[in-house]
PDB file of C-alpha atoms in Angstrom:
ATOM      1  CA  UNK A   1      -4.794  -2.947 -49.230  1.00 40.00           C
ATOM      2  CA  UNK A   2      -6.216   0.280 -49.103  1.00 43.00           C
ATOM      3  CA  UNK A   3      -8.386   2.046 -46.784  1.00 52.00           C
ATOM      4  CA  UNK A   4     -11.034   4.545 -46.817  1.00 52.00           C
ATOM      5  CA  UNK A   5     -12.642   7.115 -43.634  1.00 54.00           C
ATOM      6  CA  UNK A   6     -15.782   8.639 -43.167  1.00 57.00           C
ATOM      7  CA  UNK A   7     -17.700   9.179 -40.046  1.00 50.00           C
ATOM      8  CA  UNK A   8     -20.567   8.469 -38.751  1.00 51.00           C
ATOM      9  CA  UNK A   9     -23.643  10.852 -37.434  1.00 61.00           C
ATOM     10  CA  UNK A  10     -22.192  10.790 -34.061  1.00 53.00           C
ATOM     11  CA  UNK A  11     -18.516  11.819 -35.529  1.00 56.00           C
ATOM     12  CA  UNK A  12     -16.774   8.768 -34.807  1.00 57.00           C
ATOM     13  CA  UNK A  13     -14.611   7.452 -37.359  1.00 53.00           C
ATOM     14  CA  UNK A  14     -15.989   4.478 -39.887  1.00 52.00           C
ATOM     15  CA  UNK A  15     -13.348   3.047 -41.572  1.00 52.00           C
ATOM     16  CA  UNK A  16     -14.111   0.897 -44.544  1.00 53.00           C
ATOM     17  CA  UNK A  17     -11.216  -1.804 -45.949  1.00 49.00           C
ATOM     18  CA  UNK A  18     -10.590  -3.517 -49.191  1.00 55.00           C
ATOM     19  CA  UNK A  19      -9.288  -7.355 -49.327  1.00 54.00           C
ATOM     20  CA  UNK A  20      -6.000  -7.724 -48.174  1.00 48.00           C
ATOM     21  CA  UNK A  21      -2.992  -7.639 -50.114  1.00 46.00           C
ATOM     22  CA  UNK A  22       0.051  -7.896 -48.438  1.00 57.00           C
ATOM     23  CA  UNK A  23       1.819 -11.281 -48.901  1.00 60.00           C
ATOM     24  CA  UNK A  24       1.573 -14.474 -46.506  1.00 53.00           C
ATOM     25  CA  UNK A  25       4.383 -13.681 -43.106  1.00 62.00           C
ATOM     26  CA  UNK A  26       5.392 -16.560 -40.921  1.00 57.00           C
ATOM     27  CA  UNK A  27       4.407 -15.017 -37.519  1.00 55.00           C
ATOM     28  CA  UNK A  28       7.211 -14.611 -35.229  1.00 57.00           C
ATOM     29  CA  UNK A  29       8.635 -17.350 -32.207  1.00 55.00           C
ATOM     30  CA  UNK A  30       9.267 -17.396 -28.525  1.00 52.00           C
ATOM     31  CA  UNK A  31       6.197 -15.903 -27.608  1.00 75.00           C
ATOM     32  CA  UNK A  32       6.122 -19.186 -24.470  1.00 83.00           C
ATOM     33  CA  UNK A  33       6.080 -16.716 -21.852  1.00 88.00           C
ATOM     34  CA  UNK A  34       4.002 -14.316 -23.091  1.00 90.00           C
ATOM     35  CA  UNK A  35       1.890 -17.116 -23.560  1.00 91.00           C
ATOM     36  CA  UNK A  36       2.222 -18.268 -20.147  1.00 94.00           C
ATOM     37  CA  UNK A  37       1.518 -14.817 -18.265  1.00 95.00           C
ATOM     38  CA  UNK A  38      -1.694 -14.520 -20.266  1.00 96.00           C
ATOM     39  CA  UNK A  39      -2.576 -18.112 -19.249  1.00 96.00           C
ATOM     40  CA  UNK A  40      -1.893 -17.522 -15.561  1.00 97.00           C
ATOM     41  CA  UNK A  41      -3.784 -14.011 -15.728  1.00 98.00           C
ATOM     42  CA  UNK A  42      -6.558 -15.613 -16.767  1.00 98.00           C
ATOM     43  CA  UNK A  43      -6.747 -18.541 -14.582  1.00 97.00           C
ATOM     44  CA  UNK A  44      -6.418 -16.485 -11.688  1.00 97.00           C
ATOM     45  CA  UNK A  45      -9.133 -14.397 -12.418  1.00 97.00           C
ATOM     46  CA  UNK A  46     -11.354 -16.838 -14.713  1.00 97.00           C
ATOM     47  CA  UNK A  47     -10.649 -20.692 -14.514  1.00 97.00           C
ATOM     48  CA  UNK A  48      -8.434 -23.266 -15.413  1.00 97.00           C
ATOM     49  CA  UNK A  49      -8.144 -24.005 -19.404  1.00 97.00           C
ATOM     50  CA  UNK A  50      -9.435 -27.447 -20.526  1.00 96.00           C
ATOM     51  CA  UNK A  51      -8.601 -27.372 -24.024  1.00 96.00           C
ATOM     52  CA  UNK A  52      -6.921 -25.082 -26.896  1.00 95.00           C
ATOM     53  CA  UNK A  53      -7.808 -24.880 -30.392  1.00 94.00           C
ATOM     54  CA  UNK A  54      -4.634 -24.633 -32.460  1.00 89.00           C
ATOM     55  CA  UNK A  55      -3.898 -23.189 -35.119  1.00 82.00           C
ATOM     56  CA  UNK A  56      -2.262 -25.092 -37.490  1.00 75.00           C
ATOM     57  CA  UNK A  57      -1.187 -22.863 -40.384  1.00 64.00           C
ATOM     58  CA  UNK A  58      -0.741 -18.863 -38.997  1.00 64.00           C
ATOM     59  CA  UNK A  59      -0.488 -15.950 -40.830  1.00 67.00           C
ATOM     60  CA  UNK A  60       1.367 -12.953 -39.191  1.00 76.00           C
ATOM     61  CA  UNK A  61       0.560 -14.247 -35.921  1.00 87.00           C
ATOM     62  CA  UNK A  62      -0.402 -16.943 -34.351  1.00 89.00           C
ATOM     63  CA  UNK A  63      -3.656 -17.017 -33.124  1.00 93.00           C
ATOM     64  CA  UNK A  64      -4.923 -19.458 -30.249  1.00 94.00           C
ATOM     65  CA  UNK A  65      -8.546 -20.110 -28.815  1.00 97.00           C
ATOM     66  CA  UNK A  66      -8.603 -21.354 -25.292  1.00 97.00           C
ATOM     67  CA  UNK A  67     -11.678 -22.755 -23.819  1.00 98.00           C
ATOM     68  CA  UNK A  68     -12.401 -22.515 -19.807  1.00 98.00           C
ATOM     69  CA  UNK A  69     -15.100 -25.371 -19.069  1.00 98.00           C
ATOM     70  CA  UNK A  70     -18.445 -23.775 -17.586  1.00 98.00           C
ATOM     71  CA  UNK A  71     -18.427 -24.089 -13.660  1.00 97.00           C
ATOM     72  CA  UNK A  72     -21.125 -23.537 -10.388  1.00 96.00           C
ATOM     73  CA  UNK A  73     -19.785 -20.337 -10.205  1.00 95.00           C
ATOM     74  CA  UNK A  74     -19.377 -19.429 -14.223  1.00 97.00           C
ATOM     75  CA  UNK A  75     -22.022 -21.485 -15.774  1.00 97.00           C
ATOM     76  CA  UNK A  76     -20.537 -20.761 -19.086  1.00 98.00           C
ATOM     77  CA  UNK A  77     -17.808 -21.447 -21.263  1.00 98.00           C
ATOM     78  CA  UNK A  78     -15.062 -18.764 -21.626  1.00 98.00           C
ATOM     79  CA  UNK A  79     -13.013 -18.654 -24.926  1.00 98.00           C
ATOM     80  CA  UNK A  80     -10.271 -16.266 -24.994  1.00 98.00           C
ATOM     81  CA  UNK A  81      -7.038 -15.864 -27.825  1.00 97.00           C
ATOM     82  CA  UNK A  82      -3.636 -15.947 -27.200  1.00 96.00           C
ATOM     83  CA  UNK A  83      -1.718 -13.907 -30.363  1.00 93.00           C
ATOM     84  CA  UNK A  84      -3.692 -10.892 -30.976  1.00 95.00           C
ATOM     85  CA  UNK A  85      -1.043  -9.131 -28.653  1.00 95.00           C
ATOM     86  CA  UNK A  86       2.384 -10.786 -29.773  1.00 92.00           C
ATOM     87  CA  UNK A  87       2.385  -7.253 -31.849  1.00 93.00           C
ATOM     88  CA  UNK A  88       1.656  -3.985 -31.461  1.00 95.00           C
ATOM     89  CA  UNK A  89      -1.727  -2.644 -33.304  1.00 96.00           C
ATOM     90  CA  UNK A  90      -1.002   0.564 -35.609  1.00 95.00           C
ATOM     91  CA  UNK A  91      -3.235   2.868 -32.827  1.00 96.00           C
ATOM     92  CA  UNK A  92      -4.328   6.648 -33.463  1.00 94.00           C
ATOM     93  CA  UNK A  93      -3.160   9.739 -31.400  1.00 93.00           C
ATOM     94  CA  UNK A  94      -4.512   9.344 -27.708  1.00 92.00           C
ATOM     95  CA  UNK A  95      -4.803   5.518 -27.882  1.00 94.00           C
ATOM     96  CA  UNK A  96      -1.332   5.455 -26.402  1.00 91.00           C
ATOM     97  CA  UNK A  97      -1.209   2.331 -23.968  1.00 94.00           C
ATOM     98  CA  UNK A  98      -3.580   0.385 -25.751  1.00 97.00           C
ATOM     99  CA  UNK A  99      -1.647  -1.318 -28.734  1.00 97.00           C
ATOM    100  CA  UNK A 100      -2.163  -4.965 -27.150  1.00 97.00           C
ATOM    101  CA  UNK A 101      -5.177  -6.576 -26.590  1.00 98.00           C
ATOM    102  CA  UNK A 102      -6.449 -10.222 -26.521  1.00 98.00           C
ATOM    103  CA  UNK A 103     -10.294 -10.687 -27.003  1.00 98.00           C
ATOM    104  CA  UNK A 104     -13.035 -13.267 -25.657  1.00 98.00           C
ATOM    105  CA  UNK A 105     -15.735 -14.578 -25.539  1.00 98.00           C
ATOM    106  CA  UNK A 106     -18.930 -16.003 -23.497  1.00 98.00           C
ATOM    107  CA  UNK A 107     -20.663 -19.108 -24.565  1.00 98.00           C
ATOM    108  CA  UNK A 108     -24.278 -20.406 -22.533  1.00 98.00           C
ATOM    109  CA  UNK A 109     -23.391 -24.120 -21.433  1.00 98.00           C
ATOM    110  CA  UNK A 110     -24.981 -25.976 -23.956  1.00 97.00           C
ATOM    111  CA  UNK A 111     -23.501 -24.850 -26.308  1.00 98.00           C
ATOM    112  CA  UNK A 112     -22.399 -27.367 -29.206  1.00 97.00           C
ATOM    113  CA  UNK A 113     -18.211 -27.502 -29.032  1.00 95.00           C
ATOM    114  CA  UNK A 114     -16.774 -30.784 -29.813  1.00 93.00           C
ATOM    115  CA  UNK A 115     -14.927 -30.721 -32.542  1.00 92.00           C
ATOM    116  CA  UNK A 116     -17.924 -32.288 -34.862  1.00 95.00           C
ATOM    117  CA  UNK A 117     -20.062 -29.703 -33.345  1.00 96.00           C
ATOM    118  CA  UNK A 118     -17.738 -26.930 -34.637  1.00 95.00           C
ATOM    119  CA  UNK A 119     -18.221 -28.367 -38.333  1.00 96.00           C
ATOM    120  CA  UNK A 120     -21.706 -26.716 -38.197  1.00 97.00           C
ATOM    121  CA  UNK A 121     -21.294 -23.044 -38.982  1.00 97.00           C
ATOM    122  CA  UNK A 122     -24.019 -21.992 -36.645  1.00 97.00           C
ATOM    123  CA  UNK A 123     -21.381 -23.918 -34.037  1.00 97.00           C
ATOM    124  CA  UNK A 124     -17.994 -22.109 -35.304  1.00 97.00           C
ATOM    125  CA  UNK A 125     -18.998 -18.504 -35.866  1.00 98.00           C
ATOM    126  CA  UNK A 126     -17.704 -17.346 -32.481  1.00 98.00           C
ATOM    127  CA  UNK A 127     -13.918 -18.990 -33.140  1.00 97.00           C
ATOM    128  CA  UNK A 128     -14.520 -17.864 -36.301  1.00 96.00           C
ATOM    129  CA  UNK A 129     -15.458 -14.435 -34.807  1.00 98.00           C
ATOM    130  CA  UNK A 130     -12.090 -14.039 -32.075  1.00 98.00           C
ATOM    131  CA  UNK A 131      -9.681 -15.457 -35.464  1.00 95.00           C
ATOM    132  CA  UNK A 132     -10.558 -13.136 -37.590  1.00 95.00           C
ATOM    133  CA  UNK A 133     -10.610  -9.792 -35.020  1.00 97.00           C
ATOM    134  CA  UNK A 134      -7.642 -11.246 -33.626  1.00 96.00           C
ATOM    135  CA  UNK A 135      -5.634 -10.856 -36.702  1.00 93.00           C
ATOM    136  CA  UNK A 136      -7.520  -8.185 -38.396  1.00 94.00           C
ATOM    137  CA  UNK A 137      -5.062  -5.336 -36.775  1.00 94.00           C
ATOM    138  CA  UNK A 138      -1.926  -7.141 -38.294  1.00 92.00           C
ATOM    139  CA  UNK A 139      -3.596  -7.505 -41.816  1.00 90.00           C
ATOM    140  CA  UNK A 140      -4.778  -3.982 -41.816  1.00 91.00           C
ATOM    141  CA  UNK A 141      -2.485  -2.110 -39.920  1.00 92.00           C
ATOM    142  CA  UNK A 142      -5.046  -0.569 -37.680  1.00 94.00           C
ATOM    143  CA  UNK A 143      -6.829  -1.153 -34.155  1.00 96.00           C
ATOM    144  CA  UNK A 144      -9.409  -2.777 -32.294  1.00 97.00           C
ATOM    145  CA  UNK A 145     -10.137  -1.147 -28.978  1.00 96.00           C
ATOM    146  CA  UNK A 146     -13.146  -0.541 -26.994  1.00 94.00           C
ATOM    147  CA  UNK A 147     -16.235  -0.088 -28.130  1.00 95.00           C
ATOM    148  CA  UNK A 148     -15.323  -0.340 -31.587  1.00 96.00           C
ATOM    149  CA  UNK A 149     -18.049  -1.994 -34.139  1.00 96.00           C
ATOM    150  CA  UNK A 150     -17.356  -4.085 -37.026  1.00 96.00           C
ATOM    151  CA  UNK A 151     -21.489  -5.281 -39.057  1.00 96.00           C
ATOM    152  CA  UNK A 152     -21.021  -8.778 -40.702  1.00 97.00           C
ATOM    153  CA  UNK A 153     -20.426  -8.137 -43.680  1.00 94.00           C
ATOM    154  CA  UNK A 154     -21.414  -4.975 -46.158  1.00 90.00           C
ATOM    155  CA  UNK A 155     -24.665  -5.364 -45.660  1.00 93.00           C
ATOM    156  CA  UNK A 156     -25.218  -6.825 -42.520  1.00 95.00           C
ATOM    157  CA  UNK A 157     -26.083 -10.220 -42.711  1.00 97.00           C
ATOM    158  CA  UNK A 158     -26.904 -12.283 -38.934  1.00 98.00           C
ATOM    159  CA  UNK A 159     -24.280 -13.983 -37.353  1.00 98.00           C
ATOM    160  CA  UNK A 160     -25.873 -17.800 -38.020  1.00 97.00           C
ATOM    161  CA  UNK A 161     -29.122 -18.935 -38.549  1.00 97.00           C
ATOM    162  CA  UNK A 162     -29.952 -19.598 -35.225  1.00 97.00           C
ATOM    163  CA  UNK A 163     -29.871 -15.629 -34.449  1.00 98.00           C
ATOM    164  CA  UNK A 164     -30.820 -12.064 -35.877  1.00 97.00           C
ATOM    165  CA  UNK A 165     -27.576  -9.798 -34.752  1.00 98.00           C
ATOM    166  CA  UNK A 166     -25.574  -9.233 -37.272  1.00 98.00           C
ATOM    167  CA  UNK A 167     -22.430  -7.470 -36.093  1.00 97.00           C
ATOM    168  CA  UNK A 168     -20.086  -6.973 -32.500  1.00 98.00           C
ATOM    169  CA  UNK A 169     -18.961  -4.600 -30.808  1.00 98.00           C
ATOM    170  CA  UNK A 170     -16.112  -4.628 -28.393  1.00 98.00           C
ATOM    171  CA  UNK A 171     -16.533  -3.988 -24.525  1.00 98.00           C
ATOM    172  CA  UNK A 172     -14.365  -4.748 -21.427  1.00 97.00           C
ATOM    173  CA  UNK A 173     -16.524  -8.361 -19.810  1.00 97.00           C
ATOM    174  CA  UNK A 174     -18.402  -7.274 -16.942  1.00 95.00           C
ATOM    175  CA  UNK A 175     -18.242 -10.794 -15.397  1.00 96.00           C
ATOM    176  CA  UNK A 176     -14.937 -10.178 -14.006  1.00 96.00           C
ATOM    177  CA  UNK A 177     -12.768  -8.566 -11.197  1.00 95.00           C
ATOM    178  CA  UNK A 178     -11.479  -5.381 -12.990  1.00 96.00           C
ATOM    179  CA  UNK A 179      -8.444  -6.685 -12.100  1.00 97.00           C
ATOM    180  CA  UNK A 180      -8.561  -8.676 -15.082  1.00 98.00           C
ATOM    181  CA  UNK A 181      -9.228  -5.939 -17.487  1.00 98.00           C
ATOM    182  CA  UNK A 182      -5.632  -5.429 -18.012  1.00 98.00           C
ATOM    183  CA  UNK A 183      -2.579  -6.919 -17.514  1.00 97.00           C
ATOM    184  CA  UNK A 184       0.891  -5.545 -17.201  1.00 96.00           C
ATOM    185  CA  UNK A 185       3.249  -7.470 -18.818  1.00 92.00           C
ATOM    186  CA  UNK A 186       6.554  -5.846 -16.633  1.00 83.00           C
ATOM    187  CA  UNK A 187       8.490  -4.934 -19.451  1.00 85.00           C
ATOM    188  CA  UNK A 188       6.331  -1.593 -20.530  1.00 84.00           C
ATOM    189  CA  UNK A 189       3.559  -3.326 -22.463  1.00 91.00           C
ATOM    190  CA  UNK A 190       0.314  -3.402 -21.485  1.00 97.00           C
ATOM    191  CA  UNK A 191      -2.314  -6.094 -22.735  1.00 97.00           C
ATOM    192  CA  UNK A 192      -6.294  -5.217 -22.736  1.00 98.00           C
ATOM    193  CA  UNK A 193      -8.444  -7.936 -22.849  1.00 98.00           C
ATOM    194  CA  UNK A 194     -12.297  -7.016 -24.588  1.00 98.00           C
ATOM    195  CA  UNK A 195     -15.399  -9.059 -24.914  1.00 98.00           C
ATOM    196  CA  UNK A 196     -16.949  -9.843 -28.463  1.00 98.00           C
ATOM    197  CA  UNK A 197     -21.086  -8.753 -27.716  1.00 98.00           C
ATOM    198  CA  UNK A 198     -23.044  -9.548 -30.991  1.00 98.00           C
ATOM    199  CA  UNK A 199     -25.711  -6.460 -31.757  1.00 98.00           C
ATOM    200  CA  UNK A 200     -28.635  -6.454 -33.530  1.00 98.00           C
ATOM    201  CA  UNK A 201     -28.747  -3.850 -36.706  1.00 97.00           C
ATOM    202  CA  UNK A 202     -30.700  -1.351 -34.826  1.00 97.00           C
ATOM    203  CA  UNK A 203     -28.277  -1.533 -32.264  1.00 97.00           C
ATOM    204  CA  UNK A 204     -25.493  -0.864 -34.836  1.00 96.00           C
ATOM    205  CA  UNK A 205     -27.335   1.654 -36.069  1.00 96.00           C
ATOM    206  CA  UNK A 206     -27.907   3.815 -32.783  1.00 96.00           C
ATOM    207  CA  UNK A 207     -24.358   3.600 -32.009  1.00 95.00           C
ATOM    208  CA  UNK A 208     -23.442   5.049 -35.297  1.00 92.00           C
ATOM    209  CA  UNK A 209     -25.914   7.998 -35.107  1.00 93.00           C
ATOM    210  CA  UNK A 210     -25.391   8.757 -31.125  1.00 93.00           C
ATOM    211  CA  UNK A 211     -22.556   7.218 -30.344  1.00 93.00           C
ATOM    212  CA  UNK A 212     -21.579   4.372 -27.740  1.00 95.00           C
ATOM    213  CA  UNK A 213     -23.199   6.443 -24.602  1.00 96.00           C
ATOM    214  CA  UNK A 214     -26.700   5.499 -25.232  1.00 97.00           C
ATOM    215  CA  UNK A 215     -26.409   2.001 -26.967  1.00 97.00           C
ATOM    216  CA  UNK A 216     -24.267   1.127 -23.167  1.00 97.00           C
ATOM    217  CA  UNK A 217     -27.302   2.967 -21.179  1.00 97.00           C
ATOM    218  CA  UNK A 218     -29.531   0.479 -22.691  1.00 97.00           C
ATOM    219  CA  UNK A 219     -27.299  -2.590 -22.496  1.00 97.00           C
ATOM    220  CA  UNK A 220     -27.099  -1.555 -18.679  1.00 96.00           C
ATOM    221  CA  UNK A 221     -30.838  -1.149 -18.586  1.00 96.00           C
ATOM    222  CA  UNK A 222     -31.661  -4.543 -20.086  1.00 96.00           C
ATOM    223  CA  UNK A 223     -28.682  -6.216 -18.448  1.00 96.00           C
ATOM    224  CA  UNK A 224     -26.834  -7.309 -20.681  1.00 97.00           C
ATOM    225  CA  UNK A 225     -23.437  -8.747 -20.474  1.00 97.00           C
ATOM    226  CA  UNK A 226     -20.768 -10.454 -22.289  1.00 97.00           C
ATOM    227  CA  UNK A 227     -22.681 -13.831 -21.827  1.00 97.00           C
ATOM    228  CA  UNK A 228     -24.027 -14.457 -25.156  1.00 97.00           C
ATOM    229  CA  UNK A 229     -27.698 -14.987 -25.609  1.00 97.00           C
ATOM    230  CA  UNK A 230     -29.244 -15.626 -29.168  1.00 97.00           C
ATOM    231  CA  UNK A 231     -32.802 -14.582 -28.962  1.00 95.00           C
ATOM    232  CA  UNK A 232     -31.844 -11.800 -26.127  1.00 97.00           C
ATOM    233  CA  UNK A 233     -34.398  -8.830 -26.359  1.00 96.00           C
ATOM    234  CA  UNK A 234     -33.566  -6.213 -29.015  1.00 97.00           C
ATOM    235  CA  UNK A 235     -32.635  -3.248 -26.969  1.00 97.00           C
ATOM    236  CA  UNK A 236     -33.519  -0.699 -29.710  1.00 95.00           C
ATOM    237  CA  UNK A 237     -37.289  -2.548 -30.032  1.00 92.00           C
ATOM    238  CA  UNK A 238     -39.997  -1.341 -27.273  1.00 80.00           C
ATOM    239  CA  UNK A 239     -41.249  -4.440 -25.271  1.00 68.00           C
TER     240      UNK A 239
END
């Protein structure tokens, strides 16, 4: 694999990758508990699971989807991973503390997730989505943190047919107790947890010239969340 830099307008880092090569890894065992204390973190401050997509063949690690039912009070489904943080991400100088991290995910309540749904692409990309930034670190040897971008693709193309954004970025979930935004795992590891927010190119693009600062002033303007909504108004585009 190798890996090039350049940076963007703002001066943040842009890192571009080439197909992996390192060989296939059986991911390690006897992560239960670990398991089990990111399970209880979240139903404390989220909901009980109601199902788990497993994965049947894992690469490196093994990556989980777990799917909280919407609710009265959450009238959405949460998806979250279990895996991303059974190892340590390779993270730069001053990233210290952040080398776990699980990810999620905010679905409206109609959305299509039986498992025939998921068959239809325009169903699957957001497992598709937490899979493949789950394990991306491991492949890679890099990081995901917050506010880090990734486009769909080189160029951009949208997420499914049934939207125009065409890449994510990473943010803490605003939906939550900040309580949940991290959770110490008593043995001097520390897991973040980040929601996946799709963006529309011109919101990709503002980030890269002027950094996170104003893209965020204009998510907070608009109101937008980690609750994901397809045809939401194009922050970058004058009403």
């Amino acid at each position: 694999m190798s890996k090039s830099t350049e940076y963007s307008e703002s001066g943040n880092t842009i890192y571009r990758y080439s197909d992996r090569q390192n060989e296939w890894r059986p991911p390690a065992h006897g992560e239960e508990k670990w398991i089990e204390k990111i399970e209880d973190h979240v139903r404390q401050h989220i909901g009980e699971v109601e199902s788990v997509f497993h994965e049947i063949l894992s690469d490196v690690v093994h990556i989980d989807v777990h799917v909280i039912n919407p609710t009265p009070e959450r009238n959405y489904y949460t998806l979250f991973t279990t895996g991303m943080s059974f190892l340590p991400m390779n993270t730069p100088e001053g990233a210290e503390g952040y080398e776990y991290a699980e990810l999620m995910i905010c679905l409206p309540p109609d959305w299509p997730i039986s498992q025939e749904d998921l068959q239809n692409p325009d169903h699957y990309w957001p497992i598709k989505w937490l899979k493949m930034l789950a394990r991306f670190p491991h492949d890679y040897d890099t990081w995901l943190g917050w506010e880090h971008t990734m486009p769909n693709g080189d160029p951009a193309e949208p997420l499914s047919q049934q939207t125009e954004m065409s890449g994510i970025i990473l943010l803490p979930p605003l939906e939550v107790d900040e309580d949940f935004l991290s959770l110490d795992m008593e043995d001097g590891r520390t897991v973040h947890f980040y929601s996946i927010i799709p963006l529309y190119s011109e919101e990709m693009e503002l980030k890269l010239k002027h950094g996170s600062d104003p893209l965020l002033d204009k998510f907070e303007e608009y109101g937008i969340n980690e609750i994901i909504d397809l045809n939401r108004h194009n922050t970058c585009i004058a009403e």
